[in-house]
Coordinates of N, CA and C in Angstrom, one line a residue:
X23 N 44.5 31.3 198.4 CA 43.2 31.9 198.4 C 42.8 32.3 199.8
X24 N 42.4 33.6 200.4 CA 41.7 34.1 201.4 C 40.6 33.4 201.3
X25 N 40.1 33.1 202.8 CA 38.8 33.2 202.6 C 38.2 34.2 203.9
X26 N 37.0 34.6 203.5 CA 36.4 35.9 204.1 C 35.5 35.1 205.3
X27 N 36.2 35.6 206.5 CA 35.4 34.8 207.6 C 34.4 35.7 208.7
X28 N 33.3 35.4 208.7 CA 32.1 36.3 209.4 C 31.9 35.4 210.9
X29 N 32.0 36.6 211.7 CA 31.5 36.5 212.9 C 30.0 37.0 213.0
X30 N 29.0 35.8 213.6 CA 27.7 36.4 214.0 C 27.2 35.7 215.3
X31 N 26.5 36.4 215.8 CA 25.8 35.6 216.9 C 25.2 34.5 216.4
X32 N 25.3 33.9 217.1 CA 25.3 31.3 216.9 C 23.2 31.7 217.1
X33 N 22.4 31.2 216.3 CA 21.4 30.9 216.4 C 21.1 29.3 216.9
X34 N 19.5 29.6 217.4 CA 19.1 28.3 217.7 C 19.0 27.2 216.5
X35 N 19.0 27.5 215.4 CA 19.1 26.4 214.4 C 20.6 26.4 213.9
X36 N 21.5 26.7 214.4 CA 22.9 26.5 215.0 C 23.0 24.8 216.0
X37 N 22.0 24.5 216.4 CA 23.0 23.7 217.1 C 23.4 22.6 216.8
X38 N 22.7 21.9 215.8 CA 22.9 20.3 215.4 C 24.4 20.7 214.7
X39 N 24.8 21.6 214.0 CA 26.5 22.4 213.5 C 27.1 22.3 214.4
X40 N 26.4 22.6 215.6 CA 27.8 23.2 216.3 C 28.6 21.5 217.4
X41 N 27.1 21.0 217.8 CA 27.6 19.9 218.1 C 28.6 18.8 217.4
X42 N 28.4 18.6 216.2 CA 28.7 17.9 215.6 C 30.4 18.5 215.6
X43 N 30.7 19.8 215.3 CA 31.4 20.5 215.2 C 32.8 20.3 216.5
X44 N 31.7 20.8 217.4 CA 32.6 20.8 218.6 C 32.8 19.1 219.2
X45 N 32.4 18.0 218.8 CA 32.6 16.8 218.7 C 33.6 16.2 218.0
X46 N 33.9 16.6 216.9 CA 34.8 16.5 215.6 C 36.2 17.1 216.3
X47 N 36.0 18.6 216.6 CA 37.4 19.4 217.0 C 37.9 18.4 218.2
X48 N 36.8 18.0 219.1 CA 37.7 17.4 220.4 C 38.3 16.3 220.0
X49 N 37.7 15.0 219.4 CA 38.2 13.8 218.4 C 39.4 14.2 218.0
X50 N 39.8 15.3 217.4 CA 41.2 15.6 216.5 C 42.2 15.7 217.2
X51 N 41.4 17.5 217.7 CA 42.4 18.2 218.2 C 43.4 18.1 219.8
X52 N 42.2 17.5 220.4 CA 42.2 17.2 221.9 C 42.7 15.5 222.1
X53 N 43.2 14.9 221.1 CA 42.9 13.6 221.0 C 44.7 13.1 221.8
X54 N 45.1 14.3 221.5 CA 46.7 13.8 222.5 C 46.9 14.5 223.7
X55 N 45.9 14.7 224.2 CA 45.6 15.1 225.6 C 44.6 14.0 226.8
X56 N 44.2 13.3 225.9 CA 42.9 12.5 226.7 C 42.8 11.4 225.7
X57 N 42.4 10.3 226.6 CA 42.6 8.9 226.3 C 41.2 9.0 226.0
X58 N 40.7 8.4 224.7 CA 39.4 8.6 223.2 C 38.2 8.3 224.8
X59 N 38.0 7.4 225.8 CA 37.4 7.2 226.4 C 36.9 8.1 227.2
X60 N 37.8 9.3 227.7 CA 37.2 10.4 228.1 C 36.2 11.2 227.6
X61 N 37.3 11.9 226.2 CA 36.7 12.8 225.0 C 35.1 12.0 224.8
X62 N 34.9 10.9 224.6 CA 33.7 10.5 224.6 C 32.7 11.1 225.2
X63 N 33.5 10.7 226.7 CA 32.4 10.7 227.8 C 32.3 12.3 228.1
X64 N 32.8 12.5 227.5 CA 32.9 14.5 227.5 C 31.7 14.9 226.4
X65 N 32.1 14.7 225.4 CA 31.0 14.4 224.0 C 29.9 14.4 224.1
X66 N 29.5 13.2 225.7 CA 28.0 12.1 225.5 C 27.6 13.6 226.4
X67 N 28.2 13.7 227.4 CA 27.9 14.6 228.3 C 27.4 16.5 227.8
X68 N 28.4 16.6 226.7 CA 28.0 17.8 226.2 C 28.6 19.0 226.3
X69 N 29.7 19.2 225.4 CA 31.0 20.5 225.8 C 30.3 21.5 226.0
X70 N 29.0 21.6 225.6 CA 28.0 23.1 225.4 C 26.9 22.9 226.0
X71 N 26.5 24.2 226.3 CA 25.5 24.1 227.2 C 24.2 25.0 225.9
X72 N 23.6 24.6 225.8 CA 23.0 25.1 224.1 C 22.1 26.5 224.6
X73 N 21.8 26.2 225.9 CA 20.7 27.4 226.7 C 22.2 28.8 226.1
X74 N 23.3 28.6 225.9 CA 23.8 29.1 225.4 C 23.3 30.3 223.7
X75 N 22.6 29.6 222.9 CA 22.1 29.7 221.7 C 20.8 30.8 222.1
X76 N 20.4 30.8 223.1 CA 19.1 31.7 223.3 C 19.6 33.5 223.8
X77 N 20.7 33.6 223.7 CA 21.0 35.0 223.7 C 21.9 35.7 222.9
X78 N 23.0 36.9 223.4 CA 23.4 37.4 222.1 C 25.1 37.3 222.2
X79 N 25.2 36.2 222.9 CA 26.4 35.9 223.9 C 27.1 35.4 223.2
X80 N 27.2 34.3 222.1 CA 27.7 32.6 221.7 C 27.9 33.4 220.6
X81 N 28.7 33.5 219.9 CA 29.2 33.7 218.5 C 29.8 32.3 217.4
X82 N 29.8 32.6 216.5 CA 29.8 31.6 215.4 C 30.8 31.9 214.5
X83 N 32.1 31.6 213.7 CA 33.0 32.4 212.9 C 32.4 31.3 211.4
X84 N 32.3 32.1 210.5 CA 31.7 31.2 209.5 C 32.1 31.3 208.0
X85 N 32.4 30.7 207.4 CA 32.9 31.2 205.9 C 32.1 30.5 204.7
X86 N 31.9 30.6 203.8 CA 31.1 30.3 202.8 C 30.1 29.1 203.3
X87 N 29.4 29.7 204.3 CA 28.3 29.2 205.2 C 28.2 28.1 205.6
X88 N 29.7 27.8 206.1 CA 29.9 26.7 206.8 C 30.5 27.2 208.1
X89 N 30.1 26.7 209.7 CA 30.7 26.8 211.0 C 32.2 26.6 211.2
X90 N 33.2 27.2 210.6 CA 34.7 27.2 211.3 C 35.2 26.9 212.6
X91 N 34.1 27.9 213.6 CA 34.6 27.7 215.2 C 33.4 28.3 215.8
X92 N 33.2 28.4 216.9 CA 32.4 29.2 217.9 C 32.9 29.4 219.0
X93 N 31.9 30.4 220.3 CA 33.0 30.5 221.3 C 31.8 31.9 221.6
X94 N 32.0 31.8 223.0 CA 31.0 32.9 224.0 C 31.2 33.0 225.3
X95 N 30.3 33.8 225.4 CA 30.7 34.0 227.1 C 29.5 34.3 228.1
X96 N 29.6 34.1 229.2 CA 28.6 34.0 230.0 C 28.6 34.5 231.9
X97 N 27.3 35.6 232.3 CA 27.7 36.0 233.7 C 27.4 34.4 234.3
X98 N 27.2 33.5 233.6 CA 27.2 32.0 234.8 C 28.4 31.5 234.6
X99 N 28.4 30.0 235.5 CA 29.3 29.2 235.4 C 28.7 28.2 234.9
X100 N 29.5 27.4 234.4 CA 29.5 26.2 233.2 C 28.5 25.3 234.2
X101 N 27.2 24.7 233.7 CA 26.7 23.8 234.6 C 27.5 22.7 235.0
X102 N 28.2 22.1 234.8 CA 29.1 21.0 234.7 C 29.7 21.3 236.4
X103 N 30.3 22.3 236.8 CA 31.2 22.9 238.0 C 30.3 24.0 238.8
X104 N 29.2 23.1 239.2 CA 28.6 24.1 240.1 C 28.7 25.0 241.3
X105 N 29.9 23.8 241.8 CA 30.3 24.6 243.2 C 31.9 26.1 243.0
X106 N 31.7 25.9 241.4 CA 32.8 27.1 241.2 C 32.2 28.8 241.0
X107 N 33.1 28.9 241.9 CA 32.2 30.8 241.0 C 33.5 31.4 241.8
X108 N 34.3 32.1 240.0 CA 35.1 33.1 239.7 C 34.7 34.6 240.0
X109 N 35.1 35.6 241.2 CA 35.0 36.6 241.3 C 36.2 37.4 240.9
X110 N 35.8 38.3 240.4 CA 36.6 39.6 240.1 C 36.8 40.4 241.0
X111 N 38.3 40.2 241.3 CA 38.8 41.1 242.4 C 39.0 42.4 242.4
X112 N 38.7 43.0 241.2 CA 38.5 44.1 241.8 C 37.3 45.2 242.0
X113 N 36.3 44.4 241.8 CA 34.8 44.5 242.2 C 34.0 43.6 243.2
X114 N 35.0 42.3 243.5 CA 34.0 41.4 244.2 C 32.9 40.9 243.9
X115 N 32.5 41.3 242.1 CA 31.3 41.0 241.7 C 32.0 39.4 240.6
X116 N 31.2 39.0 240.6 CA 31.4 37.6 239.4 C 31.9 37.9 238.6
X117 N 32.7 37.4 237.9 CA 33.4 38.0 236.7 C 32.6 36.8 235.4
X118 N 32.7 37.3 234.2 CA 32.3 36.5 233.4 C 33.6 35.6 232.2
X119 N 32.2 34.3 232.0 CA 33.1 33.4 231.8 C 32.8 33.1 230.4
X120 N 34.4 33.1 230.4 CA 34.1 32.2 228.6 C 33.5 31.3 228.4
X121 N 32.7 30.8 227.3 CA 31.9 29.4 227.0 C 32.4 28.7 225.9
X122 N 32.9 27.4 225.9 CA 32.7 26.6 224.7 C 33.1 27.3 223.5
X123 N 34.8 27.6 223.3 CA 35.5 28.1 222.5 C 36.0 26.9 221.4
X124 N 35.4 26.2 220.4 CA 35.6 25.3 219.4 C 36.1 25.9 218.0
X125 N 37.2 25.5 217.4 CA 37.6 25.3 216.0 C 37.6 24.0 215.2
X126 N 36.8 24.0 214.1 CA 36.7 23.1 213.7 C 38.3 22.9 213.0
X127 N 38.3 21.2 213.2 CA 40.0 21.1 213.0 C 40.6 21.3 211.6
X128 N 39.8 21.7 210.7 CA 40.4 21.3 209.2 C 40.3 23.0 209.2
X129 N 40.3 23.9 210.1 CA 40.3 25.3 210.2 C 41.3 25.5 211.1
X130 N 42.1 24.8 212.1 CA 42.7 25.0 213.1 C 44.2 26.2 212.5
X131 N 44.4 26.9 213.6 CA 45.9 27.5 213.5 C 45.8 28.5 212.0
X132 N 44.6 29.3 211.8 CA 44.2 30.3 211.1 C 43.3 31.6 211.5
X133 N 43.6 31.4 212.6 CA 43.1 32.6 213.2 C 41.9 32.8 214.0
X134 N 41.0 32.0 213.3 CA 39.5 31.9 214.0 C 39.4 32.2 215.4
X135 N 40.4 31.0 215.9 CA 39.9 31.0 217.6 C 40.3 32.8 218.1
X136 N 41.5 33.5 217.2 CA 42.0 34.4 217.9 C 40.9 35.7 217.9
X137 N 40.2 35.7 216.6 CA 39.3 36.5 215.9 C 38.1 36.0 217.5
X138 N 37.5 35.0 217.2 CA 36.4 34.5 218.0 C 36.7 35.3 219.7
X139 N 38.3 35.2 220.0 CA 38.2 35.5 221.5 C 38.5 37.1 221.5
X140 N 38.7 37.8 220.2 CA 38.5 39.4 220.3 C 37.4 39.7 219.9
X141 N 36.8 39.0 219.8 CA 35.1 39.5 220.0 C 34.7 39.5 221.0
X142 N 34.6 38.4 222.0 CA 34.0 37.4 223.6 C 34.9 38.6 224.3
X143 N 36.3 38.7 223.8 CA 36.9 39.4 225.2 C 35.9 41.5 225.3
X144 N 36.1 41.5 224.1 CA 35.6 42.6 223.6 C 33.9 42.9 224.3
X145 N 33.5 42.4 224.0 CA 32.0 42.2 224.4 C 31.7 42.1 225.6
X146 N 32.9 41.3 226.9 CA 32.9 41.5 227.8 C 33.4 43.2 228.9
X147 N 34.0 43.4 228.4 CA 34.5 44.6 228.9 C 33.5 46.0 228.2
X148 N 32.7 45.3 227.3 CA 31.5 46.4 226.7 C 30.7 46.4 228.2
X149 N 30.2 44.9 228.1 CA 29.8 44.5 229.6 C 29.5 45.1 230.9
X150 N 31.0 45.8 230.6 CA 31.4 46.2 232.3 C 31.9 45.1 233.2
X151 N 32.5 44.1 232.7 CA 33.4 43.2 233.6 C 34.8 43.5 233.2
X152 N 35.2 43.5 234.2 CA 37.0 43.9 234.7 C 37.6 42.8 234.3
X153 N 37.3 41.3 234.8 CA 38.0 39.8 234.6 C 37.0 39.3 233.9
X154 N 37.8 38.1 233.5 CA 37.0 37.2 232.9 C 37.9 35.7 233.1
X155 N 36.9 34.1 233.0 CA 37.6 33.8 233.7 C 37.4 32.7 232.8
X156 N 37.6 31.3 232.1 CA 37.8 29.9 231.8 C 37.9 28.9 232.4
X157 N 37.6 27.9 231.7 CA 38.0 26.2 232.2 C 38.4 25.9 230.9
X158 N 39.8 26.2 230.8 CA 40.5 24.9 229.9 C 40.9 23.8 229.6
X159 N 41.0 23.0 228.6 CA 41.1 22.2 228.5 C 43.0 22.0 228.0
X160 N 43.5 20.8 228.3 CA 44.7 20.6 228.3 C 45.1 21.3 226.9
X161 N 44.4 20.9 226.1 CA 44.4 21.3 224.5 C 44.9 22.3 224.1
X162 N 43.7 23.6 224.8 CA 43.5 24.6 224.7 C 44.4 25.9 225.6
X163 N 45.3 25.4 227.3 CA 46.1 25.9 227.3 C 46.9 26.7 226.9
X164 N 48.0 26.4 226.1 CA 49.3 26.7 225.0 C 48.1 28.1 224.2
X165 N 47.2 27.9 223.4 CA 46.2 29.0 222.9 C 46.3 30.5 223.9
X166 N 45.4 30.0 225.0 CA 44.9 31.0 226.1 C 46.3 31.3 226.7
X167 N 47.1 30.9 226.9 CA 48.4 31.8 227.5 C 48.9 32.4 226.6
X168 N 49.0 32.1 225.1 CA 49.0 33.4 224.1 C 48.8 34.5 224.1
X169 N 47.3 34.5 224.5 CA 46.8 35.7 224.6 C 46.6 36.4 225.9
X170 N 47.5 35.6 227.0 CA 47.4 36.7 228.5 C 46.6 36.1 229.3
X171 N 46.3 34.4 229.1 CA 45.8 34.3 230.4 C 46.2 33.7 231.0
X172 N 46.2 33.6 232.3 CA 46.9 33.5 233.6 C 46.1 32.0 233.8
X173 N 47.2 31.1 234.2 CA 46.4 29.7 234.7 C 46.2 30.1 236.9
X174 N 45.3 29.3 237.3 CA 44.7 29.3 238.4 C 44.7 27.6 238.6
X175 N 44.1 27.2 239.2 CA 43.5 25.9 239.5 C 43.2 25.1 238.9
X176 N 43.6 24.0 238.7 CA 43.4 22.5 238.2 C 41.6 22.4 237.9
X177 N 40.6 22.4 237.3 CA 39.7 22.2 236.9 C 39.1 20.6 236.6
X178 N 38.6 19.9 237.8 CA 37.9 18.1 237.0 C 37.2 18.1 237.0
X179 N 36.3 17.4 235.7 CA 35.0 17.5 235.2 C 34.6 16.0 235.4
X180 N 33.4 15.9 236.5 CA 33.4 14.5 236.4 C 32.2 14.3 235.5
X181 N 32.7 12.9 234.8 CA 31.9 12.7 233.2 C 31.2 11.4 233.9
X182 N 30.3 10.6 232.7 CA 29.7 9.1 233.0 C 30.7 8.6 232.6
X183 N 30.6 7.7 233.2 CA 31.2 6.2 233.4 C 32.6 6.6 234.2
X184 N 32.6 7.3 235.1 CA 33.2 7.4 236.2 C 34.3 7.9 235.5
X185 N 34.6 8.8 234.1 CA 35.6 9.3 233.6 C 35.9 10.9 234.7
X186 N 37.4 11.2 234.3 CA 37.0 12.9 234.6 C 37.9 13.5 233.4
X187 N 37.6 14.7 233.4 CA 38.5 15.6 232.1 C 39.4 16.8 233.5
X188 N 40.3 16.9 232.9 CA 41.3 17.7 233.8 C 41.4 18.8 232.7
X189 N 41.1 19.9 233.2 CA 41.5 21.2 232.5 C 42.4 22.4 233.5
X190 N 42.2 23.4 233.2 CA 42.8 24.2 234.2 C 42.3 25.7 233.8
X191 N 41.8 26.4 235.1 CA 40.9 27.2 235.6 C 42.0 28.2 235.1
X192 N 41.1 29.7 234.5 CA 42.9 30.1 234.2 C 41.8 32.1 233.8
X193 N 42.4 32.8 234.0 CA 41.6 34.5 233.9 C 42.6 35.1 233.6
X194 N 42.1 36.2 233.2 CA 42.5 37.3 232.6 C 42.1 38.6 232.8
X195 N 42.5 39.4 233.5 CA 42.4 41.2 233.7 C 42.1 41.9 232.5
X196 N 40.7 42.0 232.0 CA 40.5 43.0 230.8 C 40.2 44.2 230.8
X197 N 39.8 45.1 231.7 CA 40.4 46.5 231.5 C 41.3 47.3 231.8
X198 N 42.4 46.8 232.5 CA 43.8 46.9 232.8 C 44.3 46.7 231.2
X199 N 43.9 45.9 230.1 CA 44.2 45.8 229.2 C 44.1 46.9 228.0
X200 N 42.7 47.5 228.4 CA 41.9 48.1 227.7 C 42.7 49.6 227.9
X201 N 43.1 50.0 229.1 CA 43.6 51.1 229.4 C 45.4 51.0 228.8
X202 N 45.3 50.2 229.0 CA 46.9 50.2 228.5 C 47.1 50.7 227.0
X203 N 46.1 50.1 226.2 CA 46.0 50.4 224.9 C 45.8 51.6 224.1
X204 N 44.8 52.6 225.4 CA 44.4 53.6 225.2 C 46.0 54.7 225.2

């Protein structure tokens, strides 16, 4: 059986779903990448930034009105990594960043996340950004080089209780893409 999966922009009464959601996926899916004490202190801390929810940025993939995955993008950087900021080389202007790309795990390896990041990548290059740029998580690597993106820099998130999460900084050239297609 198909089932018919809708992309919409993530409202603010979205977020107690999505948390729960993106807490669940990391528990599963991320759970042989990071020892349960991190993922916690990742959890307590908050994979999402919800100020997220107040624009038209954060998307939602949903199926018989249940939350599958979400996943957005943003001209900021992740609060978490203040002293980071991704420029696009070939504007010199910021390039924008993906946000808080979650599949819920009893959905995993069905498309969602791929569906979720042709929308985000799509939307950015409507934008008018040339790159776009991530903080991966160990997890999520193997995914995002699928789809063309390039790793950069080791990424540490320092969490409470003196935990850190190691991801890796990693972009992608989107209208070099866009032209190619054409």
């Amino acid at each position: 059986m198909t089932v018919s999966i809708k992309i919409r922009s993530a409202r603010r009464d979205d977020a107690s779903a999505l948390v729960a959601m993106h807490a669940l996926s990391l528990r599963r899916l991320a759970s042989g990448f990071y020892e349960p004490e991190v993922l916690e202190a990742f959890i307590t801390q908050g994979p999402m930034d919800l100020v997220m929810l107040d624009g038209d940025r954060y998307f939602v993939a949903e199926a018989n009105g249940h939350i599958l995955g979400s996943g957005g993008w943003s001209p900021n950087v992740p609060g978490y990594h203040t002293s980071f900021e991704q420029q696009d080389t070939d504007t010199g202007m910021p390039s924008a960043v993906v946000r808080s790309l979650f599949v819920h795990p009893d959905a995993a390896r069905r498309g969602i996340a791929s569906a979720l990041m042709m929308r985000v990548e799509a939307e950015i290059r409507a934008a008018g950004f040339n790159t776009a740029s991530l903080h991966a998580t160990l997890s999520g690597i193997p995914f995002y080089r699928g789809r063309g993106w390039r790793g950069g820099l080791p990424v540490v998130v320092r969490l409470p209780g003196g935990h850190s999460l190691v991801g890796l900084s990693m972009t992608k050239q989107l209208m070099g893409e866009l032209k190619a297609a054409a």
